[in-house]
Coordinates of C-alpha atoms in Angstrom, one line a residue:
M513 CA 20.4 -20.2 -24.0
D514 CA 23.9 -18.9 -23.6
G515 CA 26.0 -20.6 -21.1
D516 CA 23.9 -23.7 -20.7
R517 CA 25.5 -27.2 -20.3
V518 CA 23.8 -29.2 -23.0
A519 CA 24.1 -32.8 -24.6
V520 CA 24.4 -32.3 -28.3
R521 CA 24.0 -34.8 -31.5
I522 CA 26.7 -34.3 -33.9
D523 CA 24.8 -33.9 -37.2
D524 CA 27.7 -33.2 -39.6
R525 CA 31.2 -32.6 -39.5
G526 CA 31.6 -29.9 -42.2
R527 CA 34.7 -28.0 -43.2
R528 CA 33.6 -25.4 -40.9
G529 CA 33.8 -27.8 -37.9
P530 CA 31.2 -30.1 -36.5
R531 CA 27.7 -29.0 -36.3
G532 CA 25.0 -30.4 -34.3
T533 CA 21.4 -30.3 -32.5
I534 CA 20.8 -29.7 -28.8
V535 CA 19.0 -32.9 -27.4
E536 CA 18.8 -31.9 -23.5
V537 CA 19.7 -29.2 -21.3
L538 CA 22.0 -30.8 -18.7
D539 CA 22.5 -27.6 -16.6
R540 CA 20.9 -24.2 -17.3
A541 CA 23.5 -21.3 -16.4
R542 CA 22.7 -18.1 -17.9
S543 CA 20.2 -16.5 -20.3
R544 CA 19.4 -13.1 -21.8
V545 CA 15.7 -11.7 -21.4
V546 CA 14.5 -8.3 -22.2
G547 CA 11.9 -6.4 -20.0
V548 CA 11.0 -3.2 -18.2
F549 CA 12.9 -2.5 -15.1
R550 CA 11.1 -1.3 -11.9
G551 CA 13.1 0.1 -9.1
G552 CA 12.3 -0.5 -5.4
R553 CA 14.2 0.1 -2.1
G554 CA 17.4 -1.6 -2.3
H555 CA 16.4 -3.8 -5.1
G556 CA 14.3 -3.9 -8.4
W557 CA 12.7 -6.3 -10.7
L558 CA 12.2 -7.0 -14.4
E559 CA 8.8 -7.3 -15.9
V560 CA 10.1 -9.7 -18.6
T561 CA 8.6 -9.1 -22.0
R562 CA 10.8 -11.5 -24.2
P563 CA 10.8 -14.4 -24.0
K564 CA 7.9 -14.9 -21.7
L565 CA 8.8 -16.4 -18.4
G566 CA 5.6 -16.2 -16.4
V567 CA 7.4 -14.7 -13.5
D568 CA 9.5 -11.3 -12.7
L569 CA 13.1 -11.3 -12.4
F570 CA 14.7 -10.1 -9.2
I571 CA 17.3 -7.5 -9.7
P572 CA 19.5 -6.9 -6.7
D573 CA 20.5 -3.2 -6.3
R574 CA 24.0 -3.7 -7.0
E575 CA 23.2 -5.5 -10.3
R576 CA 20.9 -2.6 -11.8
G577 CA 23.7 -0.7 -13.4
E578 CA 22.6 2.5 -14.9
A579 CA 18.8 1.2 -15.2
E580 CA 16.1 3.6 -13.9
S581 CA 12.6 2.7 -13.3
G582 CA 10.5 2.4 -16.5
D583 CA 13.7 1.5 -18.6
L584 CA 13.6 -1.1 -21.3
V585 CA 16.6 -3.2 -20.6
V586 CA 18.6 -6.5 -21.2
A587 CA 19.3 -8.6 -18.4
E588 CA 21.2 -11.7 -17.8
V589 CA 19.6 -14.6 -15.7
T590 CA 22.1 -15.5 -13.1
D591 CA 20.1 -17.9 -10.9
W592 CA 16.9 -19.5 -12.0
G593 CA 15.6 -20.2 -8.5
E594 CA 14.0 -23.1 -7.1
G595 CA 10.5 -23.8 -5.4
S596 CA 9.4 -20.4 -4.0
V597 CA 12.6 -18.6 -4.9
S598 CA 12.3 -16.3 -7.8
P599 CA 14.7 -16.2 -10.6
A600 CA 17.3 -13.4 -10.2
G601 CA 19.6 -11.5 -12.7
R602 CA 21.6 -8.6 -13.6
V603 CA 21.2 -5.7 -15.9
E604 CA 23.4 -5.8 -18.9
R605 CA 22.4 -3.2 -21.2
V606 CA 19.9 -0.3 -20.9
L607 CA 18.0 0.2 -24.2
G608 CA 16.1 3.4 -23.1
P609 CA 12.7 4.5 -21.9
A610 CA 10.1 1.7 -22.3
G611 CA 7.8 4.2 -24.1
D612 CA 10.2 5.6 -26.8
P613 CA 9.0 4.0 -30.2
G614 CA 12.8 3.3 -31.4
V615 CA 13.5 1.7 -28.1
A616 CA 10.5 -0.7 -28.7
V617 CA 11.8 -1.7 -31.9
L618 CA 15.3 -2.3 -30.5
A619 CA 14.0 -4.4 -27.9
I620 CA 12.4 -6.6 -30.5
Q621 CA 15.8 -6.7 -32.4
V622 CA 17.7 -7.6 -29.3
G623 CA 14.9 -10.1 -28.0
Y624 CA 15.3 -12.2 -31.3
G625 CA 18.9 -12.1 -31.1
I626 CA 19.7 -10.2 -34.3
R627 CA 23.0 -8.6 -34.6
D628 CA 23.3 -5.0 -35.0
A629 CA 26.9 -3.9 -35.6
F630 CA 29.4 -5.9 -37.4
P631 CA 32.9 -6.9 -36.0
E632 CA 35.5 -4.3 -36.7
D633 CA 37.6 -6.5 -38.9
V634 CA 34.5 -7.7 -41.0
E635 CA 33.6 -3.7 -41.5
E636 CA 37.3 -2.9 -42.5
A637 CA 37.3 -5.7 -45.0
A638 CA 34.1 -4.5 -46.6
A639 CA 35.4 -0.9 -46.6
A640 CA 38.6 -2.0 -48.3
L641 CA 36.8 -3.6 -51.0
A642 CA 34.5 -0.7 -51.5
E643 CA 37.6 1.8 -51.7
R644 CA 39.1 -0.5 -54.2
G645 CA 36.0 -0.4 -56.4
V646 CA 35.5 -2.2 -59.6
R647 CA 38.9 -2.6 -61.3
P648 CA 39.7 -3.3 -64.9
A649 CA 40.9 -6.9 -63.9
D650 CA 37.4 -7.6 -62.6
L651 CA 36.0 -7.3 -66.1
E652 CA 38.1 -10.0 -67.4
G653 CA 35.8 -12.8 -68.9
R654 CA 32.6 -10.9 -68.2
E655 CA 29.8 -10.1 -71.2
D656 CA 29.7 -6.4 -71.4
C657 CA 26.0 -5.3 -70.8
R658 CA 27.0 -1.5 -70.3
G659 CA 25.2 -0.4 -73.6
D660 CA 22.0 -2.1 -72.6
R661 CA 19.1 -0.1 -70.9
V662 CA 19.3 -1.8 -67.7
I663 CA 16.9 -0.6 -64.9
T664 CA 16.2 -1.3 -61.1
I665 CA 12.8 -1.3 -59.6
D666 CA 12.5 -1.4 -55.9
P667 CA 10.4 0.1 -53.1
G668 CA 11.0 3.8 -52.8
D669 CA 12.9 3.5 -49.5
A670 CA 15.0 0.5 -50.7
R671 CA 18.7 0.8 -49.4
D672 CA 20.1 -1.9 -51.5
H673 CA 19.5 -2.9 -55.2
D674 CA 20.5 -6.4 -56.1
D675 CA 18.4 -7.0 -59.1
A676 CA 18.1 -5.4 -62.5
I677 CA 16.2 -6.2 -65.7
S678 CA 16.6 -5.5 -69.5
I679 CA 14.8 -6.6 -72.7
A680 CA 16.0 -6.4 -76.3
P681 CA 13.9 -7.6 -79.3
L682 CA 14.7 -10.5 -81.4
A683 CA 13.9 -11.5 -85.0
G684 CA 10.5 -13.1 -85.4
G685 CA 8.9 -11.1 -82.7
G686 CA 10.5 -12.7 -79.6
A687 CA 12.9 -11.2 -77.2
R688 CA 15.8 -11.5 -74.7
I689 CA 15.2 -10.7 -71.3
G690 CA 18.2 -10.0 -69.0
I691 CA 18.0 -10.5 -65.4
H692 CA 21.2 -9.2 -63.6
I693 CA 21.9 -10.2 -60.1
A694 CA 24.7 -8.5 -58.1
D695 CA 27.9 -10.6 -58.2
V696 CA 28.4 -10.8 -54.5
S697 CA 30.2 -14.0 -54.8
H698 CA 33.1 -12.0 -56.6
Y699 CA 33.7 -10.1 -53.4
V700 CA 32.6 -12.5 -50.3
R701 CA 35.0 -15.3 -50.8
E702 CA 34.5 -18.3 -48.9
G703 CA 36.4 -19.0 -45.5
G704 CA 37.1 -15.2 -44.9
G705 CA 35.5 -13.1 -42.1
L706 CA 33.0 -11.4 -44.4
D707 CA 31.7 -14.9 -45.5
A708 CA 31.7 -16.3 -41.8
E709 CA 29.5 -13.3 -40.5
A710 CA 27.3 -13.6 -43.5
W711 CA 26.8 -17.2 -42.9
E712 CA 26.0 -16.6 -39.2
R713 CA 23.3 -14.0 -40.0
G714 CA 21.7 -16.0 -42.9
T715 CA 19.6 -13.2 -43.9
S716 CA 18.9 -9.5 -43.7
V717 CA 16.3 -8.5 -41.4
Y718 CA 13.6 -5.6 -42.4
L719 CA 12.2 -4.3 -39.1
V720 CA 9.7 -1.7 -39.5
S721 CA 12.0 1.3 -38.6
R722 CA 15.3 -0.4 -39.3
V723 CA 17.3 -2.7 -41.8
L724 CA 19.7 -5.1 -40.3
P725 CA 21.7 -6.1 -43.3
M726 CA 23.5 -9.6 -43.7
L727 CA 26.4 -7.7 -45.2
P728 CA 28.0 -4.3 -44.3
H729 CA 26.6 -1.2 -46.1
A730 CA 29.9 -0.6 -47.8
L731 CA 28.9 -3.8 -49.9
S732 CA 25.1 -4.0 -49.6
G733 CA 24.4 -0.4 -50.2
G734 CA 27.6 0.6 -51.9
L735 CA 29.9 -1.7 -54.3
C736 CA 27.4 -4.6 -54.7
S737 CA 24.1 -2.3 -55.2
L738 CA 23.4 -1.8 -58.8
V739 CA 23.1 2.0 -58.7
P740 CA 22.7 4.1 -61.8
G741 CA 25.8 5.2 -63.7
E742 CA 28.2 2.8 -62.1
D743 CA 30.1 -0.2 -63.3
R744 CA 28.7 -3.2 -61.3
L745 CA 29.4 -6.8 -61.8
T746 CA 26.7 -9.3 -62.2
L747 CA 25.8 -12.7 -62.8
A748 CA 23.1 -12.9 -65.5
A749 CA 20.4 -15.1 -66.6
F750 CA 19.5 -14.4 -70.0
L751 CA 15.8 -15.9 -71.0
T752 CA 14.9 -16.1 -74.5
V753 CA 11.0 -15.8 -75.2
D754 CA 9.2 -16.4 -78.4
R755 CA 6.4 -14.2 -79.8
R756 CA 3.7 -15.8 -77.6
G757 CA 5.8 -15.4 -74.2
A758 CA 6.9 -19.0 -74.0
L759 CA 10.4 -19.5 -72.6
R760 CA 12.5 -21.1 -75.2
G761 CA 16.1 -21.0 -73.6
A762 CA 18.2 -19.7 -70.7
R763 CA 21.8 -18.9 -70.9
F764 CA 24.0 -17.7 -67.7
A765 CA 26.9 -15.4 -67.9
R766 CA 29.3 -13.3 -65.7
A767 CA 28.4 -9.8 -66.7
V768 CA 29.1 -5.8 -66.1
I769 CA 26.3 -3.5 -66.4
R770 CA 25.9 0.1 -65.9
S771 CA 22.3 0.8 -64.6
A772 CA 20.4 3.4 -66.6
H773 CA 17.5 4.1 -64.4
R774 CA 16.6 3.4 -60.6
L775 CA 12.7 3.4 -60.5
S776 CA 10.5 3.1 -57.5
Y777 CA 7.4 0.5 -58.0
D778 CA 5.2 3.7 -58.3
E779 CA 7.3 5.4 -60.7
A780 CA 7.4 2.3 -62.9
Q781 CA 3.6 1.9 -62.5
E782 CA 3.2 5.6 -63.6
A783 CA 5.2 4.8 -66.9
L784 CA 3.3 1.7 -67.5
D785 CA 0.0 3.7 -67.1
G786 CA 1.3 6.2 -69.8
E787 CA 2.0 9.1 -67.4
A788 CA 4.9 11.3 -68.0
T789 CA 7.8 10.8 -65.4
P790 CA 11.2 12.4 -65.2
A791 CA 12.7 9.0 -66.3
T792 CA 10.5 8.6 -69.5
E793 CA 10.8 12.2 -70.5
R794 CA 14.8 11.9 -70.1
D795 CA 14.6 8.5 -71.8
P796 CA 11.6 7.9 -74.4
G797 CA 12.2 4.3 -75.0
L798 CA 12.0 3.3 -71.2
R799 CA 8.1 3.0 -71.4
E800 CA 8.2 0.6 -74.3
D801 CA 10.9 -1.6 -72.6
L802 CA 8.7 -1.7 -69.4
R803 CA 5.5 -2.5 -71.4
A804 CA 7.5 -5.3 -73.1
L805 CA 8.7 -6.6 -69.9
L806 CA 5.3 -6.4 -68.4
K807 CA 3.9 -8.5 -71.4
A808 CA 6.5 -11.1 -70.9
S809 CA 6.0 -11.4 -67.0
R810 CA 2.2 -11.8 -67.7
S811 CA 2.8 -14.6 -70.1
F812 CA 5.2 -16.4 -67.3
R813 CA 2.3 -15.9 -64.8
R814 CA -0.2 -17.3 -67.2
R815 CA 1.9 -20.4 -67.7
R816 CA 2.2 -20.9 -64.0
R817 CA -1.4 -20.4 -63.3
A818 CA -2.0 -23.2 -66.0
R819 CA 0.0 -25.5 -64.3
G820 CA -1.7 -24.6 -61.0
S821 CA 0.8 -22.3 -59.2
L822 CA -1.0 -20.4 -56.2
D823 CA -1.6 -16.8 -56.3
F824 CA -2.2 -15.3 -52.9
D825 CA -3.4 -11.9 -52.4
L826 CA -3.0 -11.7 -48.7
P827 CA -2.9 -7.8 -47.3
E828 CA 0.4 -6.6 -46.4
S829 CA 0.6 -3.6 -44.0
R830 CA 2.5 -0.4 -45.0
V831 CA 3.5 1.5 -41.8
E832 CA 4.3 5.1 -42.2
L833 CA 6.6 6.6 -39.2
D834 CA 7.5 10.1 -38.2
E835 CA 11.0 11.0 -37.5
E836 CA 10.8 9.9 -34.0
G837 CA 9.8 6.6 -35.3
A838 CA 6.1 6.9 -34.0
P839 CA 3.5 5.6 -36.4
V840 CA 1.2 8.1 -38.2
D841 CA -0.6 5.7 -40.7
V842 CA -1.1 2.1 -41.4
R843 CA -2.4 1.1 -44.8
R844 CA -2.7 -2.1 -46.8
R845 CA 0.1 -2.3 -49.4
E846 CA -1.3 -2.1 -52.9
R847 CA -0.1 -4.7 -55.3
L848 CA 0.8 -3.1 -58.4
D849 CA 1.6 -4.5 -62.0
S850 CA 5.0 -3.3 -61.5
H851 CA 5.4 -5.6 -58.4
R852 CA 4.0 -8.5 -60.3
L853 CA 6.4 -7.6 -63.2
I854 CA 9.5 -8.3 -61.0
E855 CA 8.1 -10.9 -58.9
D856 CA 7.4 -12.9 -62.3
L857 CA 10.7 -12.2 -63.6
M858 CA 12.6 -13.2 -60.7
I859 CA 10.5 -16.6 -60.3
A860 CA 11.3 -17.4 -63.8
A861 CA 15.2 -16.8 -63.4
N862 CA 15.0 -18.9 -60.0
E863 CA 13.3 -21.9 -61.9
A864 CA 15.8 -21.4 -64.7
V865 CA 18.8 -21.6 -62.5
A866 CA 17.4 -24.7 -60.5
S867 CA 16.9 -26.6 -63.8
W868 CA 20.4 -25.8 -64.6
A869 CA 21.6 -27.1 -61.4
I870 CA 19.7 -30.3 -61.7
E871 CA 20.5 -30.9 -65.4
H872 CA 24.3 -30.7 -64.6
G873 CA 24.3 -32.3 -61.3
V874 CA 25.7 -29.4 -59.5
P875 CA 25.2 -29.2 -55.6
V876 CA 23.2 -26.2 -54.6
L877 CA 20.6 -25.1 -51.9
Y878 CA 17.0 -25.7 -53.4
R879 CA 14.0 -23.8 -52.0
I880 CA 11.4 -26.4 -51.4
H881 CA 7.9 -26.4 -50.4
E882 CA 6.5 -29.9 -49.5
E883 CA 2.8 -31.3 -49.7
P884 CA 0.4 -30.1 -47.1
N885 CA -0.1 -31.8 -43.7
P886 CA -3.0 -34.2 -43.8
E887 CA -4.4 -32.9 -40.4
K888 CA -4.4 -29.3 -41.4
L889 CA -6.0 -30.2 -44.7
D890 CA -9.0 -31.6 -42.7
A891 CA -9.5 -28.2 -41.1
L892 CA -9.2 -26.5 -44.3
R893 CA -12.0 -29.2 -45.9
L894 CA -14.3 -28.4 -43.0
L895 CA -14.0 -24.5 -43.5
A896 CA -14.5 -24.9 -47.2
G897 CA -17.6 -27.0 -46.8
E898 CA -19.2 -24.4 -44.5
F899 CA -18.8 -21.9 -47.6
G900 CA -20.2 -24.5 -50.0
L901 CA -17.0 -25.5 -51.5
S902 CA -14.9 -28.7 -51.6
L903 CA -11.3 -30.0 -51.6
P904 CA -10.5 -33.5 -53.0
R905 CA -10.2 -36.0 -50.3
R906 CA -6.9 -37.7 -51.7
N907 CA -3.7 -35.7 -52.8
P908 CA -5.1 -32.2 -53.8
R909 CA -2.9 -30.5 -56.2
P910 CA -2.1 -26.7 -56.0
R911 CA -4.8 -26.1 -58.8
D912 CA -7.4 -27.5 -56.4
F913 CA -6.2 -24.8 -53.8
Q914 CA -6.2 -22.2 -56.5
R915 CA -10.0 -23.2 -57.2
L916 CA -10.8 -22.3 -53.7
L917 CA -9.1 -18.9 -53.6
D918 CA -10.7 -18.0 -57.0
A919 CA -14.1 -19.1 -55.7
V920 CA -14.0 -16.6 -52.7
R921 CA -12.2 -14.0 -54.6
G922 CA -13.8 -10.5 -53.6
R923 CA -16.3 -12.2 -51.2
V924 CA -16.1 -11.4 -47.3
E925 CA -15.1 -15.0 -46.9
E926 CA -11.8 -14.4 -48.7
P927 CA -9.3 -13.5 -46.1
V928 CA -10.7 -16.3 -43.6
L929 CA -10.2 -19.2 -46.1
S930 CA -7.0 -17.6 -47.6
V931 CA -5.3 -17.4 -44.0
Q932 CA -6.7 -21.1 -43.4
L933 CA -5.4 -22.3 -46.6
L934 CA -2.0 -20.6 -46.0
R935 CA -1.9 -22.4 -42.6
S936 CA -2.5 -25.8 -44.2
L937 CA 0.4 -25.6 -46.4
A938 CA 3.8 -26.6 -45.2
K939 CA 6.7 -23.9 -44.6
A940 CA 9.1 -23.4 -47.4
R941 CA 12.7 -24.2 -46.6
Y942 CA 16.0 -24.8 -47.8
A943 CA 17.4 -28.3 -48.7
T944 CA 20.1 -30.0 -50.6
R945 CA 17.8 -32.2 -52.7
S946 CA 15.1 -30.8 -55.1
V947 CA 11.5 -32.0 -54.4
G948 CA 9.8 -29.3 -56.0
H949 CA 7.8 -26.1 -54.9
F950 CA 4.3 -27.2 -54.2
G951 CA 3.0 -23.7 -53.9
L952 CA 4.3 -22.6 -57.4
A953 CA 3.7 -26.0 -58.7
S954 CA 7.2 -26.1 -59.7
P955 CA 9.3 -29.1 -60.4
A956 CA 12.5 -27.2 -59.4
Y957 CA 13.0 -24.1 -57.5
L958 CA 15.7 -22.1 -55.6
H959 CA 16.6 -18.8 -54.7
F960 CA 19.3 -16.9 -56.9
T961 CA 18.0 -13.3 -57.1
S962 CA 19.1 -11.9 -53.7
P963 CA 22.6 -12.6 -52.7
I964 CA 22.9 -9.2 -50.9
R965 CA 20.4 -10.2 -48.4
R966 CA 20.2 -14.1 -48.5
Y967 CA 23.2 -16.5 -48.0
P968 CA 21.5 -19.6 -49.9
D969 CA 21.6 -17.2 -53.0
L970 CA 25.3 -16.5 -52.4
V971 CA 25.9 -20.3 -52.2
V972 CA 24.2 -20.6 -55.6
H973 CA 26.0 -17.9 -57.0
R974 CA 29.2 -19.4 -56.1
Q975 CA 28.5 -22.7 -57.8
L976 CA 27.2 -20.9 -61.0
A977 CA 30.3 -18.7 -61.3
R978 CA 32.4 -21.9 -60.6
W979 CA 30.6 -23.9 -63.5
L980 CA 30.9 -20.8 -65.8
A981 CA 34.6 -20.7 -65.1
E982 CA 35.5 -24.4 -64.9
P983 CA 32.6 -27.0 -64.9
A984 CA 34.3 -29.7 -63.1
R985 CA 35.2 -27.6 -59.9
V986 CA 31.5 -27.3 -58.8
R987 CA 31.3 -31.0 -57.4
E988 CA 33.9 -30.3 -54.8
M989 CA 31.3 -28.7 -52.4
S990 CA 31.1 -30.6 -49.0
G991 CA 27.7 -32.1 -48.7
D992 CA 27.7 -32.0 -44.9
W993 CA 28.4 -28.2 -44.9
L994 CA 25.7 -27.8 -47.6
S995 CA 23.3 -29.8 -45.3
A996 CA 24.1 -27.7 -42.2
T997 CA 23.6 -24.3 -44.2
A998 CA 20.2 -25.4 -45.3
R999 CA 19.2 -26.0 -41.8
H1000 CA 20.9 -22.7 -40.5
A1001 CA 19.5 -20.5 -43.2
S1002 CA 15.9 -21.7 -42.6
A1003 CA 16.1 -21.1 -38.9
R1004 CA 17.6 -17.6 -39.4
E1005 CA 14.9 -16.9 -41.9
E1006 CA 12.0 -18.0 -39.7
N1007 CA 13.6 -16.1 -37.0
A1008 CA 13.7 -12.9 -39.1
A1009 CA 10.3 -13.3 -40.3
R1010 CA 8.8 -13.5 -36.6
A1011 CA 10.9 -10.3 -35.8
E1012 CA 9.6 -8.4 -38.9
R1013 CA 6.0 -9.5 -38.0
D1014 CA 6.5 -8.4 -34.3
S1015 CA 7.7 -5.0 -35.2
V1016 CA 4.7 -4.3 -37.6
E1017 CA 2.2 -5.4 -35.0
L1018 CA 3.8 -3.3 -32.3
K1019 CA 3.6 -0.5 -34.3
K1020 CA -0.2 -0.9 -35.0
V1021 CA -0.8 -1.0 -31.4
E1022 CA 1.2 1.8 -30.9
F1023 CA -0.9 3.7 -33.5
M1024 CA -4.3 2.7 -32.0
E1025 CA -2.8 3.6 -28.4
R1026 CA -3.0 7.2 -29.7
H1027 CA -6.8 6.5 -30.5
L1028 CA -7.9 5.1 -27.2
G1029 CA -11.8 6.1 -27.1
D1030 CA -12.2 6.9 -30.7
H1031 CA -14.9 5.3 -33.0
F1032 CA -14.2 3.7 -36.4
G1033 CA -16.1 1.7 -39.0
G1034 CA -15.2 -1.6 -39.7
T1035 CA -16.1 -5.3 -40.9
I1036 CA -16.2 -8.5 -39.0
S1037 CA -13.3 -10.4 -40.5
H1038 CA -13.6 -13.7 -38.2
T1039 CA -15.8 -15.1 -35.7
A1040 CA -14.9 -17.7 -32.6
R1041 CA -16.7 -19.0 -29.6
F1042 CA -15.2 -16.1 -27.6
G1043 CA -15.8 -13.1 -29.7
F1044 CA -15.0 -11.8 -33.2
F1045 CA -12.3 -10.0 -34.9
V1046 CA -12.8 -6.5 -36.8
R1047 CA -10.8 -5.1 -39.6
L1048 CA -11.0 -1.4 -39.7
D1049 CA -12.3 0.4 -42.8
A1050 CA -9.8 3.5 -42.3
Y1051 CA -6.5 1.4 -41.4
D1052 CA -5.2 -2.0 -42.2
I1053 CA -5.7 -2.8 -38.4
E1054 CA -7.6 -5.6 -36.8
G1055 CA -8.9 -5.8 -33.3
F1056 CA -10.9 -8.0 -31.1
V1057 CA -14.7 -7.7 -29.6
H1058 CA -14.7 -10.2 -26.8
V1059 CA -18.2 -11.8 -26.2
S1060 CA -18.5 -10.3 -22.8
R1061 CA -18.8 -7.0 -24.3
L1062 CA -21.9 -7.9 -26.2
A1063 CA -24.5 -6.7 -23.6
G1064 CA -28.0 -7.7 -23.4
D1065 CA -27.9 -11.3 -24.1
R1066 CA -25.9 -14.4 -24.0
Y1067 CA -24.3 -15.3 -27.4
V1068 CA -23.2 -18.5 -28.8
H1069 CA -20.8 -19.2 -31.7
D1070 CA -22.7 -20.7 -34.8
R1071 CA -19.8 -22.3 -36.9
T1072 CA -21.6 -23.0 -39.9
K1073 CA -22.9 -19.5 -40.2
H1074 CA -19.7 -17.7 -39.0
A1075 CA -21.9 -15.8 -36.5
L1076 CA -22.5 -15.1 -32.9
R1077 CA -25.9 -15.2 -32.3
G1078 CA -28.0 -14.0 -29.2
R1079 CA -29.9 -16.7 -27.3
R1080 CA -32.8 -14.4 -26.3
T1081 CA -32.9 -11.7 -28.9
R1082 CA -31.7 -13.7 -31.8
R1083 CA -29.7 -10.8 -32.8
S1084 CA -26.4 -12.0 -34.6
Y1085 CA -23.0 -10.8 -35.6
R1086 CA -21.9 -12.5 -38.8
L1087 CA -18.8 -12.6 -40.9
G1088 CA -18.7 -9.6 -43.4
D1089 CA -21.4 -7.4 -41.0
P1090 CA -20.5 -3.9 -40.7
V1091 CA -20.1 -2.6 -37.3
E1092 CA -18.9 0.5 -35.4
V1093 CA -16.3 0.0 -32.8
Q1094 CA -14.5 1.9 -29.9
V1095 CA -10.9 1.4 -29.2
V1096 CA -11.2 0.4 -25.4
R1097 CA -7.7 -1.3 -24.6
V1098 CA -4.3 -1.9 -26.0
D1099 CA -1.7 -4.0 -24.7
R1100 CA 1.9 -3.6 -26.2
D1101 CA 3.5 -6.6 -24.7
A1102 CA 0.6 -9.1 -26.0
R1103 CA 0.3 -7.2 -29.4
R1104 CA -3.4 -7.0 -28.8
I1105 CA -6.1 -4.5 -29.6
D1106 CA -9.5 -4.7 -27.9
F1107 CA -12.6 -3.0 -29.3
G1108 CA -16.0 -2.5 -27.8
L1109 CA -19.3 -2.2 -29.9
V1110 CA -20.8 1.3 -30.2

C-alpha cells in the first residue's frame, strides 16, 4: 500500500530504472480504502467496502472533511491500531451519495486504483499532436491505401477504432486481406511523458458506464482513431489466401488509409444477411466485400478448429443504462457472424506477426497461454465423468477439451462444464519468450491489433516499424525492460478485468434491487451442498437459493446427479430444472442476489 516501508527484491535494472518485487512489509504506514461514511457525535466511522478489512475505520470529527453520513468516500488509514484499538483514518475524497449509480461505479474505479484524469503535461502533448494532425511528411515511405475500400466494424458505442479491414480479389480466385492497425507508435515515442503514462496504465479499462483510456482522448478517440473520411496512419498486415481460404503469405507495411465506412456489428450483420442498409445503398460493393471477408474468416476458423483451437461460447452480459447510470435491462450479448469475422481476422494477424518475430529473432512481447494445472484437470475429469464424458489422463491437448465442449453443446450441462473447463486452464499472460498459446492451439501468438488500448501491442508495433525501416535496429531493446513490461502489463490487465467484472455485477445487483419481491421464471444452473444457482429466463442474471429456503424437508446434495434431494419427500431440484423464484434479498457490497422458491 502507499507509504508502507517494504523490503524489495530487485528483479531487473532496465533503462527506466530498477524494478523489483515486494517480499516483506516492514512497516505498514498508510493505505487508502473506499467505504460508506457514517456520522456520529464528535466522530464517525467508515464501513469499508474495498478492500475488505473486516472492521470499521474510526474517523475523528476533525478528519471527516466534507463527508456527510451516507456518502461514499475514499479514506486514508493513518493508524492501523493494535489489539482492541480500532484502526483510524481521515476522509481524503468524497465521491458522492452511496446510493447514486454513477458514484458506485466511481468507487470501483478508485478501489482498484485505476486512474481517471491524465497529468496536464500528458494532455497537452496529446492535444499538440492532434492539432498538428497528419502532415505530408508523415506519409513518406508509406504504402498509399486510400483508394481501397477500408472499413471498421466495432460495437455501436465504441469510442475508438483501432483496426480496419479490406479485401481485394487476386487472379486464380485468391484474395489479399488488409488488416490495418492504428500506427500509435508514430505518435507515442519511447521515453516521453505520453509513453510513461501509457506504460503505467498498461491498458484501457471498460467499466460498465465509463471508459478509462490508456491514451488521452485527443489520440485514442481522435488522431489515432480510424474514423471515416480522414487520412490515418497504420501498420498493415496483408494476408494472401488462395481460393480455398488457406493462408499463403503475409506482408507488412507502414501505410496510410482513409476509412470508407464505420459500421457497428449490427449494421455489418444486416449487410451480411442481405438487408438494405444506408452504407450498402450508398456503396453497393460493400456487401460483397463483407461476404468475401466472412468467407475467409470462416476458413481461418476451420483451420484453427482442425488443429484443436478451443471455441468457448460463454455468455457475456450487455447492461443498458439510463441517463443517470441506473440499469434498465440486462441481456446476454448475442455473438454474430460479424463478431466472429473480426475475431478471426485479428487472430490471423496476431499469429502472422508472431511468426515474423520468431523467424527474424526480433525481441517482442508474446501472448502466451501455458498448459493446464494438473490438479485443476483432476477436478475437470471428475465433473466430466459425472456427465458420462472423459478426458485423457496424460497430457490432454486442446482438441480433447474441444470434444468436451462439443459433447455438451446445447445441453443444460454446457454452462457448468464450460466454466469448470475455463477454470482448469492457465491464465494467458505476456512474456518475452514464445511457448505457444494452448487455448488457440497456436505455436506462436502475440497482441498486435489494439495499440490504442494495450501497451504490449504498442511494443510490438515499435519493433515492427523499426524492422520495416532498418532491420538491424530491432535487436537493441533492453531485455530487462521487456521482462518488467511483460509482468507489469499482465498485472494491469488482470486488475482491469476484475474491475470490469465487478462493475457489471454491481449493475446486475442494482437492477434486481428494483425487483425485490418480484417473481421470475428461471433454470437451475448449478447445484452445491448449500443450495443452487438459478439463471433467469428474462434477464442474463443469476441468483442463489440457499438450502435453508427449501421448506418442508432436509435436503442433501447428490453430486453425481447434480441435484438436491429431500430425505423424507424424495423431492429433488436438479441441474436444468425450471423453477419460479422470488427476489428476496440483494447485497451490493457482496454483489449477491438471493432468491426464494415460489
